[in-house]
Amino acid sequence: MMETQLVGMLPDALLIDLPEIDAQHEEIFCRIEALKAACFGSGPAPLEEFRSLLDYLKHHFASEERIAQQTGINFAAHAQVHRENMQVLRKAFSEVLDGSRDVHSFLRYAEYWFERHINVEDKPFAASVREVRLNFTTASPQVAPSF
Ligand SMILES: [Fe+2]
């Protein structure tokens, strides 16, 4: 595992105020930054770290889906976007492996995708989660929310 040492690097504009998800976004951001740094030189690209990033994204998507399930939010459309994201990112990585795409191109794509994922998918998701939690708290003041 690559040591990233980039704690607190996620730009404020990308925070969505769901601590578990913000922490995962921070991890993804740091991994992409670390890969950019690692690929800057002329040495071999750390392909295992790219695979590890894709695995981590799968874990991240599963976390978002679990939170949606716990909160009772309809996540079908968002889950479909996650599946498409994984397909596109895996395809881009397979192109790196077969030599038809370079690592920098992959990383530019991953960076662009990541910001879009937060701004277009996760910010509205976080707003829905907050709304449900707020309504739950207002409707049942004696019962502590379990989430
Ligand atoms: Fe996310």
Short mmCIF file of C-alpha atoms and ligand atoms in Angstrom, two decimals:
data_model
loop_
_atom_site.label_atom_id
_atom_site.label_comp_id
_atom_site.label_asym_id
_atom_site.label_seq_id
_atom_site.Cartn_x
_atom_site.Cartn_y
_atom_site.Cartn_z
CA MET A 1 0.00 0.00 0.00
CA MET A 2 1.27 3.40 -1.01
CA GLU A 3 1.76 5.89 1.83
CA THR A 4 -0.08 9.01 0.82
CA GLN A 5 0.53 11.52 3.67
CA LEU A 6 -2.05 13.84 2.16
CA VAL A 7 -4.48 14.18 5.06
CA GLY A 8 -7.01 16.99 4.78
CA MET A 9 -6.33 17.58 1.09
CA LEU A 10 -9.87 17.28 -0.25
CA PRO A 11 -10.97 20.76 -1.41
CA ASP A 12 -13.77 22.22 0.76
CA ALA A 13 -15.94 22.58 -2.36
CA LEU A 14 -16.01 18.77 -2.59
CA LEU A 15 -17.20 18.12 0.97
CA ILE A 16 -20.79 16.84 1.21
CA ASP A 17 -21.16 16.77 5.03
CA LEU A 18 -21.61 13.02 5.40
CA PRO A 19 -18.50 12.15 7.46
CA GLU A 20 -18.10 8.52 6.34
CA ILE A 21 -18.44 9.46 2.67
CA ASP A 22 -16.30 12.58 2.97
CA ALA A 23 -13.54 10.42 4.50
CA GLN A 24 -13.77 7.99 1.58
CA HIS A 25 -13.71 10.84 -0.94
CA GLU A 26 -10.61 12.14 0.85
CA GLU A 27 -9.00 8.71 0.45
CA ILE A 28 -9.90 8.58 -3.27
CA PHE A 29 -8.58 12.11 -3.79
CA CYS A 30 -5.30 11.25 -2.05
CA ARG A 31 -4.89 8.03 -4.03
CA ILE A 32 -5.37 9.87 -7.32
CA GLU A 33 -2.89 12.56 -6.22
CA ALA A 34 -0.39 9.91 -5.15
CA LEU A 35 -0.77 8.11 -8.49
CA LYS A 36 -0.20 11.37 -10.36
CA ALA A 37 2.98 11.91 -8.36
CA ALA A 38 4.10 8.30 -8.86
CA CYS A 39 3.49 8.49 -12.63
CA PHE A 40 5.25 11.83 -13.05
CA GLY A 41 8.70 10.30 -13.21
CA SER A 42 10.03 7.88 -15.78
CA GLY A 43 9.80 4.74 -13.64
CA PRO A 44 7.25 1.97 -14.20
CA ALA A 45 3.65 2.90 -13.37
CA PRO A 46 2.40 1.34 -10.10
CA LEU A 47 -0.30 -0.75 -11.78
CA GLU A 48 -1.21 -2.53 -8.54
CA GLU A 49 -2.12 0.86 -7.04
CA PHE A 50 -4.46 1.52 -9.95
CA ARG A 51 -6.15 -1.84 -9.32
CA SER A 52 -6.35 -0.98 -5.64
CA LEU A 53 -8.00 2.37 -6.50
CA LEU A 54 -10.66 0.57 -8.56
CA ASP A 55 -11.29 -1.87 -5.69
CA TYR A 56 -11.60 1.05 -3.30
CA LEU A 57 -14.14 2.74 -5.58
CA LYS A 58 -16.21 -0.43 -5.51
CA HIS A 59 -16.11 -0.34 -1.71
CA HIS A 60 -17.04 3.36 -1.78
CA PHE A 61 -20.06 2.77 -4.00
CA ALA A 62 -21.19 -0.08 -1.74
CA SER A 63 -20.97 2.29 1.26
CA GLU A 64 -23.17 4.85 -0.46
CA GLU A 65 -25.66 2.14 -1.37
CA ARG A 66 -25.73 0.91 2.26
CA ILE A 67 -26.39 4.43 3.57
CA ALA A 68 -29.21 4.84 1.04
CA GLN A 69 -30.71 1.53 2.15
CA GLN A 70 -30.46 2.44 5.86
CA THR A 71 -32.07 5.81 5.16
CA GLY A 72 -34.78 4.42 2.89
CA ILE A 73 -33.78 6.52 -0.11
CA ASN A 74 -34.52 5.19 -3.60
CA PHE A 75 -31.05 4.59 -4.97
CA ALA A 76 -31.82 2.70 -8.19
CA ALA A 77 -30.74 5.46 -10.59
CA HIS A 78 -27.62 6.31 -8.56
CA ALA A 79 -26.69 2.60 -8.32
CA GLN A 80 -27.02 2.30 -12.10
CA VAL A 81 -24.64 5.27 -12.49
CA HIS A 82 -22.20 3.47 -10.15
CA ARG A 83 -22.32 0.34 -12.32
CA GLU A 84 -21.69 2.39 -15.46
CA ASN A 85 -18.85 4.27 -13.73
CA MET A 86 -17.15 0.99 -12.77
CA GLN A 87 -17.50 -0.31 -16.33
CA VAL A 88 -16.01 2.83 -17.88
CA LEU A 89 -13.16 3.05 -15.36
CA ARG A 90 -12.33 -0.65 -15.73
CA LYS A 91 -12.39 -0.30 -19.53
CA ALA A 92 -10.05 2.72 -19.34
CA PHE A 93 -7.72 0.73 -17.07
CA SER A 94 -7.77 -2.26 -19.43
CA GLU A 95 -6.67 0.15 -22.16
CA VAL A 96 -3.75 1.19 -19.96
CA LEU A 97 -2.83 -2.49 -19.57
CA ASP A 98 -3.01 -3.21 -23.32
CA GLY A 99 -1.04 -0.07 -24.13
CA SER A 100 -3.76 1.82 -26.00
CA ARG A 101 -4.08 4.50 -23.29
CA ASP A 102 -1.34 6.04 -21.16
CA VAL A 103 -1.55 6.35 -17.37
CA HIS A 104 -1.77 10.15 -17.53
CA SER A 105 -4.84 9.95 -19.71
CA PHE A 106 -6.40 7.49 -17.25
CA LEU A 107 -5.64 9.79 -14.34
CA ARG A 108 -7.02 12.86 -16.10
CA TYR A 109 -10.18 10.94 -16.74
CA ALA A 110 -10.36 9.63 -13.15
CA GLU A 111 -9.87 13.13 -11.76
CA TYR A 112 -12.57 14.61 -13.94
CA TRP A 113 -14.93 11.73 -13.17
CA PHE A 114 -14.29 12.03 -9.41
CA GLU A 115 -15.27 15.71 -9.17
CA ARG A 116 -18.32 15.08 -11.32
CA HIS A 117 -19.30 12.10 -9.14
CA ILE A 118 -19.32 14.32 -6.06
CA ASN A 119 -20.97 17.38 -7.62
CA VAL A 120 -23.60 15.66 -9.75
CA GLU A 121 -24.35 12.43 -7.85
CA ASP A 122 -23.31 12.76 -4.23
CA LYS A 123 -24.32 16.32 -3.35
CA PRO A 124 -28.00 15.68 -4.19
CA PHE A 125 -27.71 12.28 -2.43
CA ALA A 126 -26.32 13.91 0.73
CA ALA A 127 -29.14 16.48 0.66
CA SER A 128 -31.71 13.63 0.53
CA VAL A 129 -30.01 11.83 3.44
CA ARG A 130 -30.01 15.01 5.53
CA GLU A 131 -33.67 15.64 4.75
CA VAL A 132 -34.67 12.13 5.85
CA ARG A 133 -32.62 12.38 9.04
CA LEU A 134 -34.08 15.79 9.84
CA ASN A 135 -37.65 14.57 9.31
CA PHE A 136 -36.99 11.51 11.43
CA THR A 137 -35.64 13.63 14.28
CA THR A 138 -38.55 16.07 14.05
CA ALA A 139 -41.19 13.33 13.85
CA SER A 140 -39.83 11.15 16.70
CA PRO A 141 -38.13 13.40 19.25
CA GLN A 142 -38.10 10.62 21.92
CA VAL A 143 -36.36 8.10 19.69
CA ALA A 144 -32.69 8.53 18.97
CA PRO A 145 -31.97 8.05 15.26
CA SER A 146 -30.04 4.84 14.66
CA PHE A 147 -28.04 6.45 11.89
FE FE B 1 -19.07 9.20 -3.67
#
